[in-house]
Amino acid sequence: MDLNWLLDFDCLARTLNFTRASAERNITQSAFSRRIKALESWVGIPLINRDTYPVQLTAAGRHFLPVALHVISQLSEARQSIRDADRGDSRFIRISALHTISVNYLASRIEIMQRKIPDLRTRVISDSLSVCCDLLAEGAVDIMLCYFHHTVSSMVDEAAFERKDLVTDRLIPVAASGPARNFGWDISKSGGAPMPYLAYERSSFLGMVVENTLGKRSLHADTIYVDSLVETIKRRLLQGSGFAWLPETAIAAELAEGSVVPIGDADWTAALTISALSNPATINRTAQELWELL
């Protein structure tokens, strides 16, 4: 069970329209449909009648809706209560960040800032982009770190927050040096056997960046694995399973030692910006001090 499935179901029950509901939930319609089907699979019976226009809840869906709303309400109240109690310790600065940014950028950055602010206390929540954005919008964190790319719409209302661009990253098509050399992997080539491809979920931020980078160009590849986490894809890549687009910050050491190599030129590379966002109306003095050092 995923809480997002219940939130999606609530949204669809209100709009009775997959297109409108997916836009409201800030995900692609195909990803939204998959999550509704996942919920139906969990329940074990269809909740939506897709043969009508607009779509309607089935009898099971009408029976399940108040249960879903009650669960959402109870979990939200419990979460808020826990957060309110936790805020009693104002020393901690709360930061939400994408998994890969947390691992490959933020951890070392906090180590540096700790030397300048000896009593610095941080609590980092590493999660997906949608969760990180929700936490920022709800005021549950002081600062959010995420990627920005000019072809992908932001999931937050930037007018409501202050944004600081921290560093430029690159999304590079790479592979483990052994397979790349032995099989002559090069994404610019179209002949030979298709290259095994370790792909991001298309609805994820990096998945959309890759799709926009490819444009109308065909990729002579066979998708053998799909995931949303950079670290999981990186692990499979290092085992020689295939090639993938990875952020340069996530593979800097491997590139330097030569265990990972690029398999495409600059035309196949996307420039990313690691940025921080905060709400200037609510950020406290301690968090502001950290913000200025980022």
Coordinates of C-alpha atoms in Angstrom, one line a residue:
M1 CA 0.0 0.0 0.0
D2 CA 1.2 3.5 -0.9
L3 CA -0.5 6.6 0.5
N4 CA -0.2 8.2 -2.9
W5 CA -2.6 5.6 -4.3
L6 CA -5.3 6.7 -1.8
L7 CA -4.6 10.4 -2.6
D8 CA -4.9 9.6 -6.3
F9 CA -8.1 7.7 -5.8
D10 CA -9.6 10.6 -3.8
C11 CA -8.6 13.0 -6.6
L12 CA -10.1 10.8 -9.3
A13 CA -13.3 10.4 -7.3
R14 CA -13.6 14.2 -7.2
T15 CA -12.8 14.9 -10.8
L16 CA -14.0 11.7 -12.5
N17 CA -11.4 12.5 -15.2
F18 CA -8.0 10.8 -15.5
T19 CA -6.4 13.7 -17.4
R20 CA -7.5 16.3 -14.9
A21 CA -6.7 14.2 -11.9
S22 CA -3.2 13.4 -13.1
A23 CA -2.5 17.1 -13.8
E24 CA -3.7 17.9 -10.3
R25 CA -1.5 15.2 -8.8
N26 CA 1.5 16.5 -10.9
I27 CA 2.3 13.1 -12.6
T28 CA 1.8 11.8 -16.1
Q29 CA -1.5 10.3 -17.0
S30 CA 0.1 6.9 -17.7
A31 CA 1.8 6.9 -14.2
F32 CA -1.4 8.0 -12.6
S33 CA -3.4 5.2 -14.3
R34 CA -0.8 2.6 -13.2
R35 CA -1.1 3.8 -9.6
I36 CA -4.9 3.5 -9.7
K37 CA -4.6 0.0 -11.1
A38 CA -2.1 -0.8 -8.4
L39 CA -4.7 0.2 -5.8
E40 CA -7.3 -1.9 -7.5
S41 CA -4.9 -4.8 -7.5
W42 CA -4.3 -4.3 -3.7
V43 CA -8.0 -4.2 -3.0
G44 CA -8.6 -7.1 -5.3
I45 CA -11.5 -5.7 -7.3
P46 CA -12.1 -2.8 -9.8
L47 CA -12.9 0.5 -8.1
I48 CA -13.4 2.5 -11.3
N49 CA -15.8 1.9 -14.2
R50 CA -13.7 3.0 -17.3
D51 CA -16.5 2.2 -19.8
T52 CA -18.5 5.3 -19.0
Y53 CA -17.8 9.0 -19.7
P54 CA -17.1 10.5 -17.4
V55 CA -15.6 7.5 -15.5
Q56 CA -17.6 6.5 -12.4
L57 CA -16.8 4.7 -9.2
T58 CA -18.0 1.1 -9.1
A59 CA -20.1 -0.1 -6.1
A60 CA -16.8 -1.3 -4.5
G61 CA -15.2 2.1 -5.2
R62 CA -18.1 3.9 -3.5
H63 CA -17.8 1.6 -0.6
F64 CA -14.0 2.1 -0.4
L65 CA -13.9 5.9 -0.8
P66 CA -14.9 6.8 2.8
V67 CA -12.4 4.3 4.1
A68 CA -9.6 5.8 2.0
L69 CA -10.6 9.3 3.1
H70 CA -10.5 8.3 6.8
V71 CA -7.1 6.7 6.4
I72 CA -5.7 9.8 4.7
S73 CA -7.1 12.0 7.4
Q74 CA -5.9 9.8 10.3
L75 CA -2.4 9.5 8.8
S76 CA -2.2 13.3 8.1
E77 CA -3.3 14.2 11.6
A78 CA -0.8 11.7 13.2
R79 CA 2.1 13.0 11.0
Q80 CA 1.3 16.6 11.8
S81 CA 1.1 15.9 15.5
I82 CA 4.4 14.1 15.5
R83 CA 6.0 17.0 13.5
D84 CA 4.6 19.6 15.9
A85 CA 6.1 17.7 18.8
D86 CA 9.4 17.4 17.1
R87 CA 9.6 21.1 16.3
G88 CA 10.1 21.6 20.0
D89 CA 13.8 21.1 19.3
S90 CA 14.5 24.2 17.2
R91 CA 18.2 23.3 16.9
F92 CA 17.5 21.0 14.0
I93 CA 17.2 22.4 10.5
R94 CA 15.0 20.2 8.4
I95 CA 16.0 19.6 4.8
S96 CA 14.3 17.5 2.1
A97 CA 16.4 16.3 -0.8
L98 CA 16.3 13.9 -3.7
H99 CA 18.1 10.6 -2.8
T100 CA 21.0 11.1 -5.2
I101 CA 21.5 14.8 -4.2
S102 CA 21.5 13.8 -0.5
V103 CA 24.1 11.0 -1.0
N104 CA 26.3 12.7 -3.6
Y105 CA 26.2 16.4 -2.7
L106 CA 24.4 17.3 0.5
A107 CA 26.2 15.0 2.9
S108 CA 29.7 16.4 2.0
R109 CA 28.3 20.0 1.9
I110 CA 26.9 19.7 5.4
E111 CA 30.2 18.3 6.6
I112 CA 31.9 21.6 5.4
M113 CA 29.2 23.8 6.9
Q114 CA 29.5 22.0 10.2
R115 CA 33.0 23.4 10.6
K116 CA 31.7 26.9 10.2
I117 CA 28.6 26.4 12.4
P118 CA 29.8 24.0 15.2
D119 CA 26.4 23.7 16.8
L120 CA 24.7 23.0 13.5
R121 CA 22.0 20.2 13.7
T122 CA 20.3 19.0 10.6
R123 CA 17.7 16.4 9.8
V124 CA 17.6 15.3 6.2
I125 CA 14.6 13.6 4.6
S126 CA 15.7 11.8 1.4
D127 CA 12.8 11.0 -0.9
S128 CA 11.2 11.4 -4.3
L129 CA 10.7 14.8 -5.9
S130 CA 7.0 14.8 -5.2
V131 CA 7.4 14.0 -1.5
C132 CA 10.2 16.7 -1.2
C133 CA 8.0 19.3 -2.8
D134 CA 5.0 18.4 -0.6
L135 CA 7.1 18.7 2.5
L136 CA 8.3 22.1 1.5
A137 CA 4.8 23.3 0.6
E138 CA 3.4 22.1 3.9
G139 CA 6.2 23.9 5.9
A140 CA 7.4 20.5 7.2
V141 CA 11.0 21.3 6.1
D142 CA 13.0 24.6 6.1
I143 CA 14.9 23.9 2.9
M144 CA 14.5 21.6 -0.1
L145 CA 17.3 20.6 -2.6
C146 CA 16.3 19.3 -6.0
Y147 CA 17.3 19.3 -9.7
F148 CA 16.0 21.8 -12.2
H149 CA 16.1 21.4 -16.0
H150 CA 14.7 23.9 -18.5
T151 CA 12.6 21.2 -20.3
V152 CA 10.8 19.9 -17.2
S153 CA 8.1 22.0 -15.4
S154 CA 8.7 22.7 -11.7
M155 CA 6.5 20.9 -9.3
V156 CA 6.4 23.8 -6.9
D157 CA 5.1 27.4 -7.3
E158 CA 8.5 29.1 -7.4
A159 CA 6.8 32.5 -6.8
A160 CA 6.1 31.4 -3.3
F161 CA 9.7 30.4 -2.5
E162 CA 13.2 31.8 -2.7
R163 CA 15.5 29.8 -5.0
K164 CA 19.3 29.5 -4.9
D165 CA 21.2 27.7 -7.6
L166 CA 24.1 25.8 -6.0
V167 CA 26.0 23.8 -8.6
T168 CA 25.7 22.6 -12.2
D169 CA 25.5 18.8 -12.7
R170 CA 25.4 16.8 -15.9
L171 CA 23.4 13.8 -16.8
I172 CA 25.7 11.6 -18.8
P173 CA 25.2 8.4 -20.8
V174 CA 27.8 6.0 -19.2
A175 CA 28.6 2.3 -18.8
A176 CA 31.1 0.2 -16.9
S177 CA 34.4 0.4 -18.8
G178 CA 34.7 -3.4 -19.3
P179 CA 31.5 -4.0 -21.2
A180 CA 31.7 -0.6 -23.0
R181 CA 35.1 -1.6 -24.3
N182 CA 34.4 -5.2 -25.0
F183 CA 31.1 -4.6 -26.8
G184 CA 31.9 -1.3 -28.4
W185 CA 29.0 0.5 -26.8
D186 CA 28.3 3.9 -28.3
I187 CA 24.8 5.4 -28.3
S188 CA 25.5 7.2 -31.5
K189 CA 25.8 3.9 -33.4
S190 CA 22.8 2.1 -34.8
G191 CA 24.3 -1.2 -36.0
G192 CA 24.9 -4.4 -34.1
A193 CA 23.1 -5.9 -31.1
P194 CA 21.0 -3.4 -29.1
M195 CA 22.7 -2.2 -25.9
P196 CA 21.1 -3.2 -22.6
Y197 CA 19.5 -0.1 -21.2
L198 CA 19.0 0.7 -17.5
A199 CA 16.2 3.3 -17.6
Y200 CA 14.5 5.7 -15.3
E201 CA 10.7 5.5 -14.8
R202 CA 9.4 7.9 -17.4
S203 CA 7.3 9.8 -14.9
S204 CA 10.3 10.5 -12.7
F205 CA 12.2 13.8 -13.1
L206 CA 15.3 12.3 -14.5
G207 CA 13.2 10.1 -16.8
M208 CA 11.6 13.1 -18.3
V209 CA 15.0 14.8 -18.7
V210 CA 16.3 11.8 -20.6
E211 CA 13.2 11.7 -22.8
N212 CA 13.6 15.4 -23.7
T213 CA 17.4 14.9 -24.3
L214 CA 16.7 12.1 -26.7
G215 CA 14.0 14.1 -28.5
K216 CA 13.1 12.4 -31.8
R217 CA 16.4 10.5 -32.0
S218 CA 16.1 6.7 -31.9
L219 CA 18.1 4.8 -29.3
H220 CA 19.5 1.4 -30.4
A221 CA 18.9 -0.2 -27.1
D222 CA 16.9 -2.8 -25.3
T223 CA 15.4 -1.6 -22.0
I224 CA 16.1 -4.4 -19.5
Y225 CA 15.5 -2.6 -16.2
V226 CA 13.5 0.4 -15.0
D227 CA 13.8 2.2 -11.7
S228 CA 13.5 5.7 -10.2
L229 CA 16.5 5.6 -7.9
V230 CA 19.9 6.7 -9.3
E231 CA 21.8 4.6 -6.7
T232 CA 20.0 1.4 -7.7
I233 CA 20.6 1.9 -11.4
K234 CA 24.3 2.8 -10.7
R235 CA 24.8 -0.4 -8.8
R236 CA 23.5 -2.5 -11.7
L237 CA 25.6 -0.5 -14.1
L238 CA 28.8 -1.1 -12.1
Q239 CA 28.0 -4.8 -12.3
G240 CA 28.2 -4.5 -16.1
S241 CA 24.4 -5.0 -16.7
G242 CA 24.0 -2.2 -19.2
F243 CA 24.3 1.5 -19.8
A244 CA 22.4 4.4 -18.2
W245 CA 22.2 8.2 -17.9
L246 CA 23.7 9.1 -14.5
P247 CA 24.4 12.4 -12.8
E248 CA 28.1 13.3 -12.9
T249 CA 28.1 14.0 -9.1
A250 CA 27.0 10.4 -8.6
I251 CA 29.9 8.9 -10.5
A252 CA 32.7 11.4 -10.1
A253 CA 35.0 8.9 -8.4
E254 CA 34.3 6.2 -10.9
L255 CA 34.9 8.5 -13.9
A256 CA 38.1 9.7 -12.4
E257 CA 39.4 6.1 -11.8
G258 CA 38.2 4.9 -15.2
S259 CA 35.8 2.2 -14.0
V260 CA 32.9 4.1 -15.7
V261 CA 33.2 5.8 -19.1
P262 CA 30.9 8.0 -21.2
I263 CA 29.4 6.3 -24.3
G264 CA 28.1 9.4 -26.0
D265 CA 29.3 12.9 -26.9
A266 CA 28.0 16.2 -25.5
D267 CA 24.8 16.0 -27.7
W268 CA 23.6 13.2 -25.5
T269 CA 24.4 15.0 -22.2
A270 CA 21.9 17.2 -20.3
A271 CA 22.9 20.0 -18.0
L272 CA 21.2 20.0 -14.6
T273 CA 21.1 22.5 -11.8
I274 CA 21.1 21.5 -8.2
S275 CA 19.0 24.2 -6.5
A276 CA 17.8 25.0 -3.0
L277 CA 14.4 26.4 -2.2
S278 CA 13.1 27.9 1.1
N279 CA 10.2 30.0 2.3
P280 CA 11.6 33.5 3.3
A281 CA 8.4 34.1 5.4
T282 CA 8.9 31.2 7.7
I283 CA 12.6 30.3 7.7
N284 CA 14.2 30.9 11.1
R285 CA 17.5 32.5 12.0
T286 CA 19.5 29.3 12.3
A287 CA 18.1 28.0 9.0
Q288 CA 18.8 31.3 7.4
E289 CA 22.4 31.1 8.5
L290 CA 22.7 27.7 6.8
W291 CA 20.9 29.0 3.7
E292 CA 23.5 31.7 3.3
L293 CA 26.3 29.1 3.5
L294 CA 24.8 26.7 0.9

